[in-house]
Coordinates of C-alpha atoms in Angstrom, one line a residue:
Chain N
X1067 CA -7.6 212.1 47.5
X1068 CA -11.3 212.1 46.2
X1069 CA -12.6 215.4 46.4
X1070 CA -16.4 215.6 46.6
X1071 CA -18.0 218.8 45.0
X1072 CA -21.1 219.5 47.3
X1073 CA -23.9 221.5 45.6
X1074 CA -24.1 224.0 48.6
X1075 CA -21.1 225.5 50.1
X1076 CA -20.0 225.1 53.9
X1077 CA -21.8 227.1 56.3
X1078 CA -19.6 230.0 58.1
X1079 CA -20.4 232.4 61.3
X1080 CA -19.4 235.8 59.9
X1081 CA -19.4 238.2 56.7
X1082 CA -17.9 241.6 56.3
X1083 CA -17.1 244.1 53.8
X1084 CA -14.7 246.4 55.2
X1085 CA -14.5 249.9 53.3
X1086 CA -11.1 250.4 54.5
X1087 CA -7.4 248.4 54.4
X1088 CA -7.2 248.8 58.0
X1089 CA -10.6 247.3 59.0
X1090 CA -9.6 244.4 56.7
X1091 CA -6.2 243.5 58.5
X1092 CA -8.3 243.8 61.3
X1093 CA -10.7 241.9 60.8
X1094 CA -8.5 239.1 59.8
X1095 CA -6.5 239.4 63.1
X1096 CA -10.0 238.8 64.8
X1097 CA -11.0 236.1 63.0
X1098 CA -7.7 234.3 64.2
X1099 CA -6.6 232.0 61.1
X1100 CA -10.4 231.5 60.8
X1101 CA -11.1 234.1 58.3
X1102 CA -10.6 234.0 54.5
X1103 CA -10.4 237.0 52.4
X1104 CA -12.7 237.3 49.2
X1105 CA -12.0 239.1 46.3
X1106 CA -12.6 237.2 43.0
X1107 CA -13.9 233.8 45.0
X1108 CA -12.7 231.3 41.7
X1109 CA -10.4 229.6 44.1
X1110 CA -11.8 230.3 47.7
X1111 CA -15.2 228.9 46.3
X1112 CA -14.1 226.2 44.7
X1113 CA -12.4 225.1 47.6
X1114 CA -14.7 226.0 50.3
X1115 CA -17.3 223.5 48.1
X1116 CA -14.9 220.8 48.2
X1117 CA -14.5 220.8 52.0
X1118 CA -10.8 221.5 51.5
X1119 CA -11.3 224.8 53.1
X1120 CA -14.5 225.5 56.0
X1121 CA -13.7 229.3 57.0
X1122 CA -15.7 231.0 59.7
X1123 CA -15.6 234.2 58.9
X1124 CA -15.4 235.8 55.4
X1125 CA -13.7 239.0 54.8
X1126 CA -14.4 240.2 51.1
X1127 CA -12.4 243.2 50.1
X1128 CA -13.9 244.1 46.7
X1129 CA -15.1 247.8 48.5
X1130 CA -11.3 248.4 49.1
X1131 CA -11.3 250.8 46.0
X1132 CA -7.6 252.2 46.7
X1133 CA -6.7 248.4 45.9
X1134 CA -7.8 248.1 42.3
X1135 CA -6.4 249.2 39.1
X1136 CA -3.3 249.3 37.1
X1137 CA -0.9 252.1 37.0
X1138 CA 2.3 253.0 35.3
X1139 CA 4.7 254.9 37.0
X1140 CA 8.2 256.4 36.3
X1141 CA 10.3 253.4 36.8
X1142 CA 7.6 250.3 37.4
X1143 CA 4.2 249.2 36.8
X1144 CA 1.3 248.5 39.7
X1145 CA -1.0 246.0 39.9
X1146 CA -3.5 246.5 42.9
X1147 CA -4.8 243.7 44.6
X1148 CA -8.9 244.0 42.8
X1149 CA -6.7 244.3 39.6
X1150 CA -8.6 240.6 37.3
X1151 CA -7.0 238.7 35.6
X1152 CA -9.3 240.5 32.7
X1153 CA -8.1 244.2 33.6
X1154 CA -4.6 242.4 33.3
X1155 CA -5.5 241.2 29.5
X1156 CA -7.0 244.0 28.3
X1157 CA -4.6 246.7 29.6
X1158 CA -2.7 248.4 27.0
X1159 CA 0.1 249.5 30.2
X1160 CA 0.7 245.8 30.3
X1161 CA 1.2 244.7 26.7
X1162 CA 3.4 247.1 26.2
X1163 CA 5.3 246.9 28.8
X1164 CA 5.4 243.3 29.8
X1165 CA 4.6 240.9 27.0
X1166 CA 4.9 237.8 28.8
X1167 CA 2.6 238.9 31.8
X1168 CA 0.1 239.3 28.7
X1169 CA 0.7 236.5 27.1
X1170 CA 0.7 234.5 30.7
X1171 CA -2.8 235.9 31.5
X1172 CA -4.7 235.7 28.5
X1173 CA -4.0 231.5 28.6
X1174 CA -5.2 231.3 31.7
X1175 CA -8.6 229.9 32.8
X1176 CA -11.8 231.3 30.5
X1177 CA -12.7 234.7 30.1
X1178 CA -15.5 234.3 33.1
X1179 CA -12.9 232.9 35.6
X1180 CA -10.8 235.9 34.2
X1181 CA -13.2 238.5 34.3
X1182 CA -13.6 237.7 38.5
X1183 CA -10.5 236.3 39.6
X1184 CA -7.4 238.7 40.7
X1185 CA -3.7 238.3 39.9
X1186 CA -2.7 238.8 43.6
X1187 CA -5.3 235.8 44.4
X1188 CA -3.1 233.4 41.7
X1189 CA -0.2 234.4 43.7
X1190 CA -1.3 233.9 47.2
X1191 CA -2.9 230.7 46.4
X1192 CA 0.6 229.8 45.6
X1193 CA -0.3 227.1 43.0
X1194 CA 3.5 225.4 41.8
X1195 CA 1.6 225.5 38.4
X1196 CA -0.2 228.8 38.8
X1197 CA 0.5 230.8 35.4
X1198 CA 1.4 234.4 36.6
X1199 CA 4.3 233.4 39.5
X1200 CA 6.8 232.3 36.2
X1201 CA 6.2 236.1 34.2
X1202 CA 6.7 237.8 37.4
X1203 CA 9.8 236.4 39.3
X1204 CA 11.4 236.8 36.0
X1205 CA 10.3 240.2 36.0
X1206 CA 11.4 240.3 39.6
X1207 CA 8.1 242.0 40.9
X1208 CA 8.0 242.2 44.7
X1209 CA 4.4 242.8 46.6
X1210 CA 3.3 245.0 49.1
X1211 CA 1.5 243.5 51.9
X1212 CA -0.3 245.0 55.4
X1213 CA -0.6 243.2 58.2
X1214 CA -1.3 244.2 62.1
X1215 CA 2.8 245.3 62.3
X1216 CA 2.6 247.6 59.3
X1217 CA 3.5 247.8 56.0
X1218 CA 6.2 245.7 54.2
X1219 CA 7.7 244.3 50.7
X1220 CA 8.5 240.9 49.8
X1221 CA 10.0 239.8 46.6
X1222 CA 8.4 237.4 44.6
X1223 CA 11.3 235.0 45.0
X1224 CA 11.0 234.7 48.7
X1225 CA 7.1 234.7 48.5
X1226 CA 6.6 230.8 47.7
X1227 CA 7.1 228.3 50.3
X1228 CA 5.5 224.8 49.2
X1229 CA 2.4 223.7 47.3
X1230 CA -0.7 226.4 48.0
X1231 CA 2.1 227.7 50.5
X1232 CA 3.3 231.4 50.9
X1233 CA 5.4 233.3 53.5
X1234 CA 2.0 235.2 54.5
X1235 CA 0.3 235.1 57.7
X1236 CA -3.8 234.5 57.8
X1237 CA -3.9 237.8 59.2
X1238 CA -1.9 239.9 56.3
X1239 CA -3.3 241.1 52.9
X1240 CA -1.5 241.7 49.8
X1241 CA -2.3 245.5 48.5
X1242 CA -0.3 245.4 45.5
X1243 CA 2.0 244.0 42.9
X1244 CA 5.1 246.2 41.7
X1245 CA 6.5 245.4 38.7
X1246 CA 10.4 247.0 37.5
X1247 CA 10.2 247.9 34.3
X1248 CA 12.5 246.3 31.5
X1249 CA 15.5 247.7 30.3
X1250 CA 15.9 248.7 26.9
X1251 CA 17.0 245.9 24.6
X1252 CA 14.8 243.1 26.5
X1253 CA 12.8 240.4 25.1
X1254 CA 10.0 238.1 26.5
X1255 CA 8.2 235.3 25.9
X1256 CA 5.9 232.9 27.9
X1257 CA 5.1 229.9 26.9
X1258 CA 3.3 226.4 28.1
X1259 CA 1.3 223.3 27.4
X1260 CA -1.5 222.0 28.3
X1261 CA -4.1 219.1 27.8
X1262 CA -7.3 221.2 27.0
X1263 CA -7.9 224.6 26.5
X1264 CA -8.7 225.7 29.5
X1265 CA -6.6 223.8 32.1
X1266 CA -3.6 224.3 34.1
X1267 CA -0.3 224.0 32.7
X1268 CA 1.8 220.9 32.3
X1269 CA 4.9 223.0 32.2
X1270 CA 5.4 226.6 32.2
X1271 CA 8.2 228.7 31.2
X1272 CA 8.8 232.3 31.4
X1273 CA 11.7 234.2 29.8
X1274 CA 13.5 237.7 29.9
X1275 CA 16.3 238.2 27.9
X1276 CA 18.4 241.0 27.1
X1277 CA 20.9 241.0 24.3
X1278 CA 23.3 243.9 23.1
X1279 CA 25.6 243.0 20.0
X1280 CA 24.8 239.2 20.1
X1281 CA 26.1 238.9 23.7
X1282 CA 23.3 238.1 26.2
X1283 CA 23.5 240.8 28.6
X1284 CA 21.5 239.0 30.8
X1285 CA 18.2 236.4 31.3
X1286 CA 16.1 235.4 33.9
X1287 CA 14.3 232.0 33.2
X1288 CA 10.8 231.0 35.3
X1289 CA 9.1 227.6 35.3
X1290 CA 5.9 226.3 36.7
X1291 CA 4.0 223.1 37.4
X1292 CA 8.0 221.3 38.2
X1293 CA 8.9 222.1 41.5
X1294 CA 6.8 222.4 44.8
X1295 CA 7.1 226.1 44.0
X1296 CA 7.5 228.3 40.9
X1297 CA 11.1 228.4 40.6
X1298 CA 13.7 230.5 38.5
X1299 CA 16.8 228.3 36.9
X1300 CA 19.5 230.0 38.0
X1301 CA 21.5 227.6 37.0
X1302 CA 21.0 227.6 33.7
X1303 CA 20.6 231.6 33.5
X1304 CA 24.5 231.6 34.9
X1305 CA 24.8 229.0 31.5
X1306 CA 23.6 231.9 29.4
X1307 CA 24.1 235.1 31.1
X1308 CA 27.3 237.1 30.1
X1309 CA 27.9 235.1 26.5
X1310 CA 27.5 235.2 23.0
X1311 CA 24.3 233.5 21.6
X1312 CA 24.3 230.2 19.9
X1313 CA 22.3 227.0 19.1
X1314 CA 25.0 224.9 21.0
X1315 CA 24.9 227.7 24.1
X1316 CA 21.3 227.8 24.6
X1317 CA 20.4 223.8 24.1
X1318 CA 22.7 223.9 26.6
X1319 CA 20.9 226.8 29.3
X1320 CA 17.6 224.7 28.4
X1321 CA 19.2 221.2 29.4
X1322 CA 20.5 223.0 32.7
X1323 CA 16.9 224.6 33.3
X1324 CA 15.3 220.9 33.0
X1325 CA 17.8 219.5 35.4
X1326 CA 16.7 222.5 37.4
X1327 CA 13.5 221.1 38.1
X1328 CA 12.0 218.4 40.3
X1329 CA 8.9 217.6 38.9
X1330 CA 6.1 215.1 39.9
X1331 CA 3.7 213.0 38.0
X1332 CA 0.1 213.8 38.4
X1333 CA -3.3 213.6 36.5
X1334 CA -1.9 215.6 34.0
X1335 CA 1.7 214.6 33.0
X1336 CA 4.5 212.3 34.0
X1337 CA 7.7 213.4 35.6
X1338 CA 9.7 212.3 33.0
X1339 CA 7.7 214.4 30.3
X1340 CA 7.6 217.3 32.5
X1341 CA 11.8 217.2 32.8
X1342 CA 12.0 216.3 28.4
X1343 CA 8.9 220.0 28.0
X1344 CA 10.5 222.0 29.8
X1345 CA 14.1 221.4 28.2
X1346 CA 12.1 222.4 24.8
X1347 CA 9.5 225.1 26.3
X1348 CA 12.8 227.0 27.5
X1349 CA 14.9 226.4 24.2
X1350 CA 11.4 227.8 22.5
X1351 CA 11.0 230.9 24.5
X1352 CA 14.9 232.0 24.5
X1353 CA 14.8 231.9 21.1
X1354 CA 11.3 234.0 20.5
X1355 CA 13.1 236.5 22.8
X1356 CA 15.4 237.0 20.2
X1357 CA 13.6 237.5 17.5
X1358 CA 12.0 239.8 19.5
X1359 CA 14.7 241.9 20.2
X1360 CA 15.8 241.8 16.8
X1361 CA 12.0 242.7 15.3
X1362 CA 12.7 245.4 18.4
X1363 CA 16.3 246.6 16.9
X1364 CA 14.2 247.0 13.4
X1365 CA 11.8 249.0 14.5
Chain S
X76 CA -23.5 240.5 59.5
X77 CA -23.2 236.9 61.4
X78 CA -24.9 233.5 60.3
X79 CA -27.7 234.4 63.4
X80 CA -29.2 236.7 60.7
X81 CA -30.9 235.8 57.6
X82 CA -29.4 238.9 55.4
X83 CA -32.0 240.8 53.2
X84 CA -30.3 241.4 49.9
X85 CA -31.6 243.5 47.0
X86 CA -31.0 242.1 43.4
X87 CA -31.8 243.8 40.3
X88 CA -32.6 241.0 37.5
X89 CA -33.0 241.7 34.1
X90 CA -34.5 245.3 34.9
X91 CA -36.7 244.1 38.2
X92 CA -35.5 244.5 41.8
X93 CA -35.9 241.6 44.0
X94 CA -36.1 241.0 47.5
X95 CA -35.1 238.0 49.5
X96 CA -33.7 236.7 52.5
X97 CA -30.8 234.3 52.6
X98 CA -28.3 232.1 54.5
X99 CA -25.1 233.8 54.4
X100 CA -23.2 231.2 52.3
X101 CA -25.7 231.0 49.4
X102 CA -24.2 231.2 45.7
X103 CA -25.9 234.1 43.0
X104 CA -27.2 230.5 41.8
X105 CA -28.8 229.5 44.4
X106 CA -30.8 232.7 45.1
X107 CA -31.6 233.0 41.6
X108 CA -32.6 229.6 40.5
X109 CA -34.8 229.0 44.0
X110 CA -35.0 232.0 46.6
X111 CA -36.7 234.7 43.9
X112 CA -40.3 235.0 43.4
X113 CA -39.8 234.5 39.3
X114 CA -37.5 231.4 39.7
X115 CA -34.7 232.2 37.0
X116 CA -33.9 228.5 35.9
X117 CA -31.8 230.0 33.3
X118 CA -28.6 229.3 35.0
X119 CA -27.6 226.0 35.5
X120 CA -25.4 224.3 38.1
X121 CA -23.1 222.0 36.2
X122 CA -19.6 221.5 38.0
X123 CA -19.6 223.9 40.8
X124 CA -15.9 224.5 40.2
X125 CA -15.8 227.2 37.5
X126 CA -15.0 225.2 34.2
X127 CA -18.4 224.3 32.5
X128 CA -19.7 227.8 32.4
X129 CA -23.6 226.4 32.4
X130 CA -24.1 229.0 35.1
X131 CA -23.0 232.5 33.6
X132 CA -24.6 235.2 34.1
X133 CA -23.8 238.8 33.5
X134 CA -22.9 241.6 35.6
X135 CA -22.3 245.0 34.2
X136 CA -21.9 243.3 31.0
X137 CA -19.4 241.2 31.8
X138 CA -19.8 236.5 32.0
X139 CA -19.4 235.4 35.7
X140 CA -19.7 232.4 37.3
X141 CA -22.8 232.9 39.8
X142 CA -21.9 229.3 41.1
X143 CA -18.4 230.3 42.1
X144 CA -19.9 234.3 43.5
X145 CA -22.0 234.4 47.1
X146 CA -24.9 236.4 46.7
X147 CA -23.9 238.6 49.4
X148 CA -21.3 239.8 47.5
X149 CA -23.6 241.0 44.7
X150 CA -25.9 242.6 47.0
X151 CA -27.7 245.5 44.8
X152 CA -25.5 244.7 41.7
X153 CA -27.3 244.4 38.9
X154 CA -27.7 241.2 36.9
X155 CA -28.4 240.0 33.0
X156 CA -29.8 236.2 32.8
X157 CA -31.2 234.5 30.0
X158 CA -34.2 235.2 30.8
X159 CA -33.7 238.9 30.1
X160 CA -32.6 238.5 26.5
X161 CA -35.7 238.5 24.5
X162 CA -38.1 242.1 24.5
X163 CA -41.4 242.2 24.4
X164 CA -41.4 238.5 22.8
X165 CA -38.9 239.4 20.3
X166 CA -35.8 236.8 20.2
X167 CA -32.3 238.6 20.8
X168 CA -30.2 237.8 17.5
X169 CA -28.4 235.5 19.1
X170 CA -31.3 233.6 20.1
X171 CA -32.5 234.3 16.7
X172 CA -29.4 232.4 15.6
X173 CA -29.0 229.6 17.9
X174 CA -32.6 228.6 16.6
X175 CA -31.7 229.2 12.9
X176 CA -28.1 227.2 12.8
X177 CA -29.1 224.2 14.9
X178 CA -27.2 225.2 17.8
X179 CA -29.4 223.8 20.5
X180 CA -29.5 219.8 21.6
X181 CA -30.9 219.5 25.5
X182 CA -30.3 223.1 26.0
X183 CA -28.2 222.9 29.0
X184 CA -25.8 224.9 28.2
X185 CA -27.4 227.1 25.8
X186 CA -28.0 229.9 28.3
X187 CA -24.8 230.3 29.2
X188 CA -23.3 229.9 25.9
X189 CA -25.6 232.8 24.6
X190 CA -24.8 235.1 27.3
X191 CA -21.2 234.5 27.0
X192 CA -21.5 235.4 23.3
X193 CA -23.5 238.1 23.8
X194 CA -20.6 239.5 26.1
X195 CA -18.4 238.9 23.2
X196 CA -20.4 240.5 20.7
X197 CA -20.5 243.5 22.9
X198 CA -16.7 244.2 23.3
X199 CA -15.6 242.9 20.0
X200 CA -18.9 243.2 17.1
X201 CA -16.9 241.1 14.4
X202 CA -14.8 238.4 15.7
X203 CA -13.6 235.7 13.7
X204 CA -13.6 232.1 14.1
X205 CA -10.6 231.6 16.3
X206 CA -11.9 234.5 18.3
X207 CA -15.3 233.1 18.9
X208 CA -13.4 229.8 19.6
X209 CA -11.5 230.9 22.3
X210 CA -14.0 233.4 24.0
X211 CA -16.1 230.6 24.4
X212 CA -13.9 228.1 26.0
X213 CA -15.6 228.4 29.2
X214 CA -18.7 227.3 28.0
X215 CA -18.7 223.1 27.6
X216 CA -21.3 221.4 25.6
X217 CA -21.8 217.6 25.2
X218 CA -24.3 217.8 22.9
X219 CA -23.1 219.8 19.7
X220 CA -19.5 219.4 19.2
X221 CA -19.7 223.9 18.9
X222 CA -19.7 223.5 15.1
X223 CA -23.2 225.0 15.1
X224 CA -22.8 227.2 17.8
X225 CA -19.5 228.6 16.5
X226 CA -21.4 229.6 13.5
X227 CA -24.5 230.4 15.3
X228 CA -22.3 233.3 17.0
X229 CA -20.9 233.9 13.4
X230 CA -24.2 234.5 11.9
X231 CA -25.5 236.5 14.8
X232 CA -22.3 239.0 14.7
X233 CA -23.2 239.4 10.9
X234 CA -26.5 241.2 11.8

């Protein structure tokens, strides 16, 4: 499909900026599928001047203030929906707490796409190749979302449906990521391979890990750009999870993770070298997990 | 407000407040490069789809994409271009540099480049190499191949 990028964007009817959460949802019942919401604008832009997407209304929620920022609470972390990709990078809540996350966002894009675009706009665009899904379904983040019924959570996993597919509703608005925080012991690493700099990823792989005594305790394993969706490989986790650590045992988790996926060729990789990366992306990133944990152990 | 209304929006530009009346789906490009009464031809449209970075600009310090940010959105925001880097005459340092190290070819993407730096130098006075690398990846340039302007940013964060 040729995309044409037209100097001037598409006209629309309507533009609001609603100083509350409640105005917002609705507004987007009014506007009846027709209305987008704008927060950073580095996807909604892009595709509104490519024709792929000619809203009528536009609802831009950047005055929303109880949706930004980044907070650490007892027994999670939360990302509010105005929270950049930028505030992401730079916040010393997430380094510490969730390594991959920072890892995963400081790849992504260049600092100017960063310093507008959100972390709750990657996820709702629901790209399969998108770079924060992988780093938070293996953190097993859920989001909070407010529609005209009310109020209600859905986890990560059940969040993607297809390509630039989600389980929302035109009408509903993520508020909110909330992250668990990692037990004690746990390792991370993201990890994934590009053509240029600043692209999107061939493969992605995300990886938690926790190991006590040399006995993996247990793993969650993410990918991204292989499947219709982000996917976890449970598969291969149920390889790993509950047994001691070797070369042999983890070749093996990575081989199940690449069967795990059902990739397609595109502009920037083949199927077949999508399947070989990810086999080695995965091996890569279990074992930086353990050397984490064991820098960890050391102090 | 509804597209039967041509919405008045207030921009401050390098340190002046402007006035104009725009269509509702007009970019921070647009309205800068051709709705202004000093047309700021600064910022360039180069891809329209966020990965050149010919049309940064700054807001509160920070390199945005005005082709990818309606100008509705940044009504009364303030807003750094190019053309607001030099006082009184006097070349910023990193203009001062570009010149000096042989940074500039057509110029196209030099205002962007420069702003992006400057946004660098800001948060982090001393990077190194890989750092200026990588800040700058936003920015593409044709002409140059970045040696020049790598060390062009070099030279400029040295004083």
């Amino acid at each position: 499909m040729n995309l044409i990028f037209h100097r001037n964007l598409p006209a629309y009817d309507q533009y609001f900026l609603p100083k509350t959460t409640e105005e917002a949802v609705s507004l987007l019942a009014e506007g009846n599928k027709e209305a987008k919401i704008l927060a950073g604008g580095t996807d909604l832009l892009v595709q509104m001047r490519n024709r792929q997407l000619v809203p009528k209304c536009i609802v831009n929620i950047s005055s929303l203030s109880e949706l930004s920022g980044i907070s650490l609470n007892e027994h999670s972390v939360r990302l509010g929906a105005l929270a950049t990709l930028r505030d992401v990078e730079v916040s010393p809540i997430v380094k510490k707490e969730f390594p991959l996350l920072h890892e995963a966002v400081s790849q992504m894009a260049t600092v100017q796409v960063r310093n507008m675009g959100t972390v709750v706009g990657n996820l709702c665009h629901g790209s399969p190749g998108a770079d924060t899904p992988p780093p938070l379904l293996t953190l097993e983040a859920d989001v909070k979302v407010v529609g005209p019924d009310g109020v209600k959570t859905i986890s990560l996993d059940k969040f993607f449906t297809g390509p630039r597919d989600t389980v929302l509703n035109p009408n509903e608005l993520v508020t909110e990521v909330r992250i668990p925080k990692l037990q004690p012991n746990s390792g991370t690493a993201f990890l994934r391979l590009t053509r240029v700099a600043a692209d999107l990823a061939k493969v992605n792989v995300a990886v938690v890990l926790r190991v006590k005594n040399g006995i993996c305790e247990d793993v969650k394993i993410a990918l991204g750009a292989v499947a219709p969706t982000p996917i976890r490989a449970r598969k291969a986790e149920e390889v790993l999870r509950g047994n001691m650590l070797n070369e042999k045992l983890i070749e093996k988790t990575a081989q199940t993770a690449a069967e795990d996926t059902s990739p397609i060729t595109d502009i920037r990789s083949t199927k077949e070298y999508r399947k070989e990366v990810s086999k080695v992306l995965v091996r890569r990133a279990i074992n930086i997990c353990i050397k984490r944990i064991k820098k960890g152990e050391e102090g | 407000m509804s597209s039967q209304q041509k919405p008045k929006i207030t921009l401050k530009v390098n340190g002046k407040s402007y006035e104009a009346d725009i269509d509702l789906h007009r970019t921070l490009l647009e309205v800068l490069r051709d709705d202004l009464d000093s047309n700021l031809t600064g910022a360039k449209y180069g891809c329209g789809q966020g990965e050149c970075g010919a049309c940064t600009v700054l807001i509160d310090g920070k390199a945005v994409l005005s082709c990818l940010t309606l100008a509705l959105a940044v009504n009364g925001r303030e807003i750094e271009t190019i053309e607001g880097l030099a006082e009184n005459g006097k070349l910023h340092l990193l203009q001062e540099a570009f010149n000096s190290n042989g940074a500039i070819q057509c110029g196209f993407c030099t205002p962007g480049v420069i702003l992006t730096a400057k946004s660098l130098l800001d948060e982090n006075p001393d990077p190194d190499e890989e750092e200026v690398r990588e800040y700058l990846k936003g920015n593409l340039c044709r002409c140059t191949g970045y040696v020049k302007i790598i060390e062009a940013v070099l030279t400029a964060s040295k004083g």
